[in-house]
CSV table of C-alpha atoms and ligand atoms in Angstrom, one decimal:
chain,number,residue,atom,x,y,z
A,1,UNK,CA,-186.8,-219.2,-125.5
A,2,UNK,CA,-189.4,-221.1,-127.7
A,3,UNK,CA,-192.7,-220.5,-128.3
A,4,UNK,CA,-193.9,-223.0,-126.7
A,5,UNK,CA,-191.7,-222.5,-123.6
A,6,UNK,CA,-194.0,-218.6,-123.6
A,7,UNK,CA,-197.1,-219.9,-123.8
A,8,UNK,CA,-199.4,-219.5,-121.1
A,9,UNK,CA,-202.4,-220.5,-120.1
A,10,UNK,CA,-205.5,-218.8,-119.9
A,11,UNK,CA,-209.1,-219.8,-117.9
A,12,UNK,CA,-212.2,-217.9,-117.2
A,13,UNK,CA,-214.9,-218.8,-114.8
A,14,UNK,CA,-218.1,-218.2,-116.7
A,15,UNK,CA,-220.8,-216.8,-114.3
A,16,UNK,CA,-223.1,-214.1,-113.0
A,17,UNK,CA,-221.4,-210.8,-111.3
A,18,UNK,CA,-223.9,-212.5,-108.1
A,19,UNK,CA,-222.1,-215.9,-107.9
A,20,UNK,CA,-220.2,-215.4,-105.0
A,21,UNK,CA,-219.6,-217.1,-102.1
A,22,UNK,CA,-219.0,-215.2,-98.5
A,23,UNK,CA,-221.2,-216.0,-95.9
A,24,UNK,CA,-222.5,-212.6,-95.4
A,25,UNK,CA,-224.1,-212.6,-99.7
A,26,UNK,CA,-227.9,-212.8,-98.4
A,27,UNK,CA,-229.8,-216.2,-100.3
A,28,UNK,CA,-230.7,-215.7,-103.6
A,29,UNK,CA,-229.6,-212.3,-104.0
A,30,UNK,CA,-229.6,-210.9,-107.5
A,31,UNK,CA,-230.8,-213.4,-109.0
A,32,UNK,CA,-232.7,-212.1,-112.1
A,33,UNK,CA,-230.0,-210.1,-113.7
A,34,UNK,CA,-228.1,-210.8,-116.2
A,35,UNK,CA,-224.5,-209.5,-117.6
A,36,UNK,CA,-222.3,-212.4,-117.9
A,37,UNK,CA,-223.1,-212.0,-121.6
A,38,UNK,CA,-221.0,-208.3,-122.3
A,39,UNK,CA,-218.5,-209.1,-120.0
A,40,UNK,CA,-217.9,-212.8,-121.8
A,41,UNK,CA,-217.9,-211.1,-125.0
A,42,UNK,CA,-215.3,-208.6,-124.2
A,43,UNK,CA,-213.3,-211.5,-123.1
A,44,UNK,CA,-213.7,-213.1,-126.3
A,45,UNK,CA,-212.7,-209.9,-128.0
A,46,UNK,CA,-209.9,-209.5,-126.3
A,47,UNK,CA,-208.6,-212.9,-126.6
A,48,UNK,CA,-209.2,-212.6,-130.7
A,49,UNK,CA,-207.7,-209.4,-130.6
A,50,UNK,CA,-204.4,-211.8,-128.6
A,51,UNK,CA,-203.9,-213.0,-132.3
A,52,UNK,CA,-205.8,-216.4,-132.3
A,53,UNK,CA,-204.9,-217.2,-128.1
A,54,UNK,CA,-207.0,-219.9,-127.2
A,55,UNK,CA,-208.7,-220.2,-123.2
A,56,UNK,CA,-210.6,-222.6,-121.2
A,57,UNK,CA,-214.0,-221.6,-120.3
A,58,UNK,CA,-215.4,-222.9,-117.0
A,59,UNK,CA,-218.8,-222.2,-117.4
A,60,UNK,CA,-221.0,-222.6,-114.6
A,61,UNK,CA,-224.4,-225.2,-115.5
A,62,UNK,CA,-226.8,-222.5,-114.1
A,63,UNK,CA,-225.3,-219.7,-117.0
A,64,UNK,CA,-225.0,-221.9,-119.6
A,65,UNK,CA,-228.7,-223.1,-119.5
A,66,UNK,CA,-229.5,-219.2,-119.5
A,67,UNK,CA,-227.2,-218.6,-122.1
A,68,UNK,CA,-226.4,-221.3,-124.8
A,69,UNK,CA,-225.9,-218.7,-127.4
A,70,UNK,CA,-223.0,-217.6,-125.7
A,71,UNK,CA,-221.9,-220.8,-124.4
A,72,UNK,CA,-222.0,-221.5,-128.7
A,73,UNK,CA,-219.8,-218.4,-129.3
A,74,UNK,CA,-217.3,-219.4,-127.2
A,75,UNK,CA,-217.0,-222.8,-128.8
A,76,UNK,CA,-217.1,-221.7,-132.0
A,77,UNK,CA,-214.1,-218.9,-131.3
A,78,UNK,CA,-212.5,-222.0,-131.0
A,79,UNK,CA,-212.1,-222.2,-127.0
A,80,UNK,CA,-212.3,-225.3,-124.6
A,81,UNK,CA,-215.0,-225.4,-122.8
A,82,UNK,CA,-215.2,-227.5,-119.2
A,83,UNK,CA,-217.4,-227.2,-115.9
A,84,UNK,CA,-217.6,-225.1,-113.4
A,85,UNK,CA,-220.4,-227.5,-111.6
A,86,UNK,CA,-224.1,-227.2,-112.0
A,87,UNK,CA,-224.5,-224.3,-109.3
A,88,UNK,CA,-221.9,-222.3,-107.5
A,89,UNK,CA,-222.4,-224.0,-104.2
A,90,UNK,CA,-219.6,-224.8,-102.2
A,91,UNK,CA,-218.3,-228.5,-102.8
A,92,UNK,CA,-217.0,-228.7,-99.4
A,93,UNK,CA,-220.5,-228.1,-97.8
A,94,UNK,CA,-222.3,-230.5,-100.7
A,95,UNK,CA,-222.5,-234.6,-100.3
A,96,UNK,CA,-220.7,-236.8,-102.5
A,97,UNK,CA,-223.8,-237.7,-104.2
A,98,UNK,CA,-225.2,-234.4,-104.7
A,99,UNK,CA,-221.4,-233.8,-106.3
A,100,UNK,CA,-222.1,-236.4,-108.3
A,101,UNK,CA,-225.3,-235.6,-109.8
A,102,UNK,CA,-224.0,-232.0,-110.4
A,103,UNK,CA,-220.8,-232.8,-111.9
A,104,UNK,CA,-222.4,-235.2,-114.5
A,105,UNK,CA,-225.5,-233.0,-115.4
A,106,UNK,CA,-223.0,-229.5,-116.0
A,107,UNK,CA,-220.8,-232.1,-118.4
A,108,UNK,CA,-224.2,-233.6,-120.1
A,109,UNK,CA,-225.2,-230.4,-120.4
A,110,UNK,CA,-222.1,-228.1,-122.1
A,111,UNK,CA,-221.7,-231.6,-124.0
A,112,UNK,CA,-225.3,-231.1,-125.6
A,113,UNK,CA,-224.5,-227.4,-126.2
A,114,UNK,CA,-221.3,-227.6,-127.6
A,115,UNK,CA,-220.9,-231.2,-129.2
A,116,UNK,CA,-218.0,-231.5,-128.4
A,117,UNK,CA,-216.2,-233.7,-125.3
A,118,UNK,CA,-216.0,-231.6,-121.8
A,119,UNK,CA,-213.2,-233.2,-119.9
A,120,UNK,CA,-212.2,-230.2,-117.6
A,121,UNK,CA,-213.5,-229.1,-114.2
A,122,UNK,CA,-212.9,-225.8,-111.6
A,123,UNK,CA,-214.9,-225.9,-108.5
A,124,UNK,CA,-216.8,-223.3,-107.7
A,125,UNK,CA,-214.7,-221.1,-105.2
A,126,UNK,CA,-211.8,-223.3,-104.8
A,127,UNK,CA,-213.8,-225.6,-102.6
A,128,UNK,CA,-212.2,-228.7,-102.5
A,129,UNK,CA,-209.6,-230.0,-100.4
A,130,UNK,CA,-207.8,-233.3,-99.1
A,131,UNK,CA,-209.3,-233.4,-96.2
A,132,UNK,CA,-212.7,-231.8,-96.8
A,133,UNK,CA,-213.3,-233.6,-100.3
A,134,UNK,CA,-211.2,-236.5,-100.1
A,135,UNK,CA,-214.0,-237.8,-102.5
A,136,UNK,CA,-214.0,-235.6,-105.2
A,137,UNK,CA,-211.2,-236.6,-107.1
A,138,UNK,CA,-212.6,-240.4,-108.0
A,139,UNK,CA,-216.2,-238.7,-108.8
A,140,UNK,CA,-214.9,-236.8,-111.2
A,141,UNK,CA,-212.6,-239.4,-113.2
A,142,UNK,CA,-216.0,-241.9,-112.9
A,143,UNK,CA,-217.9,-239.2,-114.4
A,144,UNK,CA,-215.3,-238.8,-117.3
A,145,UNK,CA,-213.2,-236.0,-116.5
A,146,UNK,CA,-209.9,-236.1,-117.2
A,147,UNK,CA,-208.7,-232.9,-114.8
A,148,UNK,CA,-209.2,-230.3,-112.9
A,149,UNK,CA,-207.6,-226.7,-111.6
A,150,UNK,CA,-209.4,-226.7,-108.4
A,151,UNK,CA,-207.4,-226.4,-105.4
A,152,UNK,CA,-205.6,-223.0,-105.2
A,153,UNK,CA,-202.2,-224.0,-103.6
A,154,UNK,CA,-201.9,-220.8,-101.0
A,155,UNK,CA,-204.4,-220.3,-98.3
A,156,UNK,CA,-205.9,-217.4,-97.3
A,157,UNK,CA,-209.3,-216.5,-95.0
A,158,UNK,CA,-211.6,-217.8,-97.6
A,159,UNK,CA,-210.4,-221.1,-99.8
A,160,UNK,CA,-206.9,-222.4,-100.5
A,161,UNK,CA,-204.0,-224.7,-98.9
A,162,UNK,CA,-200.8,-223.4,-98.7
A,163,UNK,CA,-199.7,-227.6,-98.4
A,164,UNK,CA,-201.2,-228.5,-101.7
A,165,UNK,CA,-198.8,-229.6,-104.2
A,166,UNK,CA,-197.9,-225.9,-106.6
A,167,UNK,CA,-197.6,-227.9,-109.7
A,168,UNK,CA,-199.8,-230.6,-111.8
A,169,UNK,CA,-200.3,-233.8,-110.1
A,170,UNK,CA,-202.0,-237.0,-110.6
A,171,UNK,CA,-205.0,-237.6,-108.1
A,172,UNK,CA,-207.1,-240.8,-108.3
A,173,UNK,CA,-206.6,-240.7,-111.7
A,174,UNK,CA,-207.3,-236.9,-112.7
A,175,UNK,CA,-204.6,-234.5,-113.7
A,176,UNK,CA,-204.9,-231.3,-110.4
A,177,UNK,CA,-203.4,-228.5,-112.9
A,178,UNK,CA,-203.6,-225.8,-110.2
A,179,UNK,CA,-203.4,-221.6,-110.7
A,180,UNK,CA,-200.1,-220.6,-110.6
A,181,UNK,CA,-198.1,-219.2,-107.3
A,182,UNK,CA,-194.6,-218.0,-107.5
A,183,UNK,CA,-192.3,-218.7,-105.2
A,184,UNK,CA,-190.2,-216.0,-103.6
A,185,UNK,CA,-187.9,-216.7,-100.6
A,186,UNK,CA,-189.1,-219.7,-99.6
A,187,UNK,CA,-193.1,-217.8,-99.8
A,188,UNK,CA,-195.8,-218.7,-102.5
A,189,UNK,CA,-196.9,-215.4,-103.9
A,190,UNK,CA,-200.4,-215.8,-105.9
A,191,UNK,CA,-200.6,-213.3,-108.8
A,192,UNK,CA,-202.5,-214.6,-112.2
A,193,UNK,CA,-205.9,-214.3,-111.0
A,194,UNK,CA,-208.6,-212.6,-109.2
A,195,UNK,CA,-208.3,-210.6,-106.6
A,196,UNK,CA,-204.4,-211.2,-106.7
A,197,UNK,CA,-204.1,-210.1,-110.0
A,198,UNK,CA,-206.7,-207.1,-109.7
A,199,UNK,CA,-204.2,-205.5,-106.9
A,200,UNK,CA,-200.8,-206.3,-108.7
A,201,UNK,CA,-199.2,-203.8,-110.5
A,202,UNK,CA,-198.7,-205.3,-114.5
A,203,UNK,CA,-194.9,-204.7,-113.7
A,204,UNK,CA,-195.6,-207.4,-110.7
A,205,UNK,CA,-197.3,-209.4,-112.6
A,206,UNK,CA,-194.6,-209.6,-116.0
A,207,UNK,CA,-191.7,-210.3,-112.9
A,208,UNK,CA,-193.1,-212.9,-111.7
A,209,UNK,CA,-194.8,-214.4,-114.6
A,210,UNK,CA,-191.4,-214.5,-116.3
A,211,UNK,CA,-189.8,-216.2,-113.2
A,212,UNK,CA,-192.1,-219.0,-113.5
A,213,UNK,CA,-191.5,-219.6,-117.6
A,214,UNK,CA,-187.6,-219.0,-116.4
A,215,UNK,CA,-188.2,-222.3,-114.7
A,216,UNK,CA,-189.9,-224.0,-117.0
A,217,UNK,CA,-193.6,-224.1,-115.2
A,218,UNK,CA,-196.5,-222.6,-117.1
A,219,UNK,CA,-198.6,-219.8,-115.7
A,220,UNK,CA,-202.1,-220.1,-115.5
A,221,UNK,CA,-203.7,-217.0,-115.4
A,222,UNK,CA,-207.5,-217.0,-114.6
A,223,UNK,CA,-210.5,-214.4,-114.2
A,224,UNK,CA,-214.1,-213.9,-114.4
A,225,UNK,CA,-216.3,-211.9,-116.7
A,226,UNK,CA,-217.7,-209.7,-113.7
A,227,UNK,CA,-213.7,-208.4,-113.1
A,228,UNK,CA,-214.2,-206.3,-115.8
A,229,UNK,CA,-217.5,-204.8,-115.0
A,230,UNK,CA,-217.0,-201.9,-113.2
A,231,UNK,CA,-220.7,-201.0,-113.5
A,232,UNK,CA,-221.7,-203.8,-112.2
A,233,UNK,CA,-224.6,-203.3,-109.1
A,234,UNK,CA,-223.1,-204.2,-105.4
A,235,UNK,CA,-224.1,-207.2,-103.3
A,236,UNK,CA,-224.0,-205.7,-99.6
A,237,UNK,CA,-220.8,-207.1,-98.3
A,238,UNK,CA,-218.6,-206.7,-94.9
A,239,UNK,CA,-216.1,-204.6,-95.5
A,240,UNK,CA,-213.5,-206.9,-96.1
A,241,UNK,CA,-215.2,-209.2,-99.2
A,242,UNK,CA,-216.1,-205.9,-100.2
A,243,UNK,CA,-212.3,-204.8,-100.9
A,244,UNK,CA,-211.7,-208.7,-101.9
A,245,UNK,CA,-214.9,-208.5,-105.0
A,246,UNK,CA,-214.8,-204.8,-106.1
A,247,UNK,CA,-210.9,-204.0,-105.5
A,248,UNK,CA,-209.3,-202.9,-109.0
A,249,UNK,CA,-212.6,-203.6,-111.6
A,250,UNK,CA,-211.7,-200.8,-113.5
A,251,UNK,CA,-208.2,-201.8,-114.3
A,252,UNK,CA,-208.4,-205.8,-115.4
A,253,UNK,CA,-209.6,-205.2,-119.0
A,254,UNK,CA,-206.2,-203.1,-119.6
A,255,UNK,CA,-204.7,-205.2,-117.4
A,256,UNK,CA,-205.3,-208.2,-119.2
A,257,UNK,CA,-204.9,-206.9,-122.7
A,258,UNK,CA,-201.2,-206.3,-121.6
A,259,UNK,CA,-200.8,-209.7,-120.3
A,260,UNK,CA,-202.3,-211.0,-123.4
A,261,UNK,CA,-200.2,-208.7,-126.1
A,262,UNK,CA,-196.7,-209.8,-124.0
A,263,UNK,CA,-197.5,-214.3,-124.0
A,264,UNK,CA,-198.9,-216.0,-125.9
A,265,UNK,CA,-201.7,-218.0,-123.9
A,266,UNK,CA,-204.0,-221.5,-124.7
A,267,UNK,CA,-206.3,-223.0,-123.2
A,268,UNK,CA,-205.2,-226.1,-121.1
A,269,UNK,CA,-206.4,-228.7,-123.5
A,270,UNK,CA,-204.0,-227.0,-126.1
A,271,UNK,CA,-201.1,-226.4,-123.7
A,272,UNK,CA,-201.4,-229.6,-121.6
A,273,UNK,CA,-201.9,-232.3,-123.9
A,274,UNK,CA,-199.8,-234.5,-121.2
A,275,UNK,CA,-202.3,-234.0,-119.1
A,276,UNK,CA,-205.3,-235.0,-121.2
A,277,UNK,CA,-204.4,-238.7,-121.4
A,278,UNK,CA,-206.8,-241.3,-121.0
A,279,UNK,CA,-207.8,-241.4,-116.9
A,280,UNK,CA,-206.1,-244.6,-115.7
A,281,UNK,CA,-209.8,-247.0,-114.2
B,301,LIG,ZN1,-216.9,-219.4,-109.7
């Protein structure tokens, strides 16, 4: 197996432990604080400690225009960075032209910060679809992007389609490089991310990680700062979200530094050059 065959690829949503979006998070809530920088730095860390591994950083507009000395860290550690939109609203409950606006202002914005060309995008909460977006594709490439990992291809309660294509596709001219799903018995099984890879066991994880290089498809893992923040102060949630956001915090940072010391992982403008062409206008 060669190197590049191993490598994976690695994302982080970059955002507050508050930016969350059930129904039942009352408006506005926690608001003030701030930890985004620890937990980001730990990632950093832990990534360095990987032996060089490179990430993609989808950092929300609202954080980085709270924190551009960390949004400059991460650049300078050598990691992509792309948009996670302006705010963490839903796309799917957001017109085209607010998308628009927001989608160019988070890119103007990590462009100032970092100097460097932002051509990646991950909607806040998976919140774009086919059928509810049908949109959002052409306003990105018109803004400049040249992809996105933004539709999780399995559906569950709160986001996903289990239809959506499991591998990258061309949409109106923007590469869709999605989170990986493996596929068992005719099933997709999530695993490299979240919630999903909060309550897998790392034996879970390594089995089906390896089934997925075995084929040839990458595996894109992805997580955010606040899943490794056990101490982090509780939004009052229903029961459920309350398993689904606070399930497992104390285990991701060991969890990840295995995952990390077994593949080698990039960031998707290292690993997917392919994908990174020129959009077609
Ligand atoms: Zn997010």
């Amino acid at each position: 197996m060669s190197p590049t065959e191993r490598t994976s690829i690695f994302t982080v949503d970059v955002e507050e432990w508050f930016h969350a979006n059930y129904d039942d998070v009352p408006p506005g809530h926690g608001l003030t604080d701030d930890r985004v920088e620890a937990q980001t730095d730990t990632l950093l860390a832990l990534l360095e400690e990987a032996g060089g591994a490179t990430a993609t950083f989808f950092v929300l507009g609202d954080t980085a225009r709270a924190h551009p000395a960390m949004v400059a860290r991460i650049a300078a550690a050598g990691h992509e960075v792309a948009s996670h939109n302006l705010t963490h609203d839903r796309i799917d409950r957001m017109a085209s032209t607010s998308f628009r606006e927001q989608c160019r202002a988070s890119k103007a914005l990590l462009e100032d910060q970092t100097q460097r060309e932002v051509v990646g995008f991950r909607a806040p909460s998976w919140s774009v679809g086919a059928s509810s977006t049908p949109w959002f594709w052409d306003e990105l490439r018109q803004a400049g992007y040249r992809y996105s990992s933004s539709v999780f291809p399995f559906g569950n309660f709160l986001y996903g389609d289990s239809r959506a294509p499991r591998l990258a596709h061309r949409r109106d001219g923007i590469w869709e490089i999605p989170p990986s799903t493996a596929e068992v018995a005719g099933r997709r099984i999530p695993f490299s991310g979240g919630f999903y890879l909060r309550v897998c066991p790392s034996w879970l994880i390594g089995l089906l990680a390896s089934r997925l290089v075995r084929a040839g498809e990458p595996v894109m893992y992805y997580v955010h700062p606040r899943e490794l923040d056990p101490g982090q102060p509780r939004i009052p949630l229903s029961p459920t979200n309350r398993i689904i956001h606070y399930t497992g915090l104390r285990r991701t940072r060991s969890k990840l530094g295995r995952i990390l010391a077994e593949a080698p992982v990039q960031s998707i403008a290292a690993g997917q050059l392919r994908y990174l062409e020129a959009p077609e206008r």
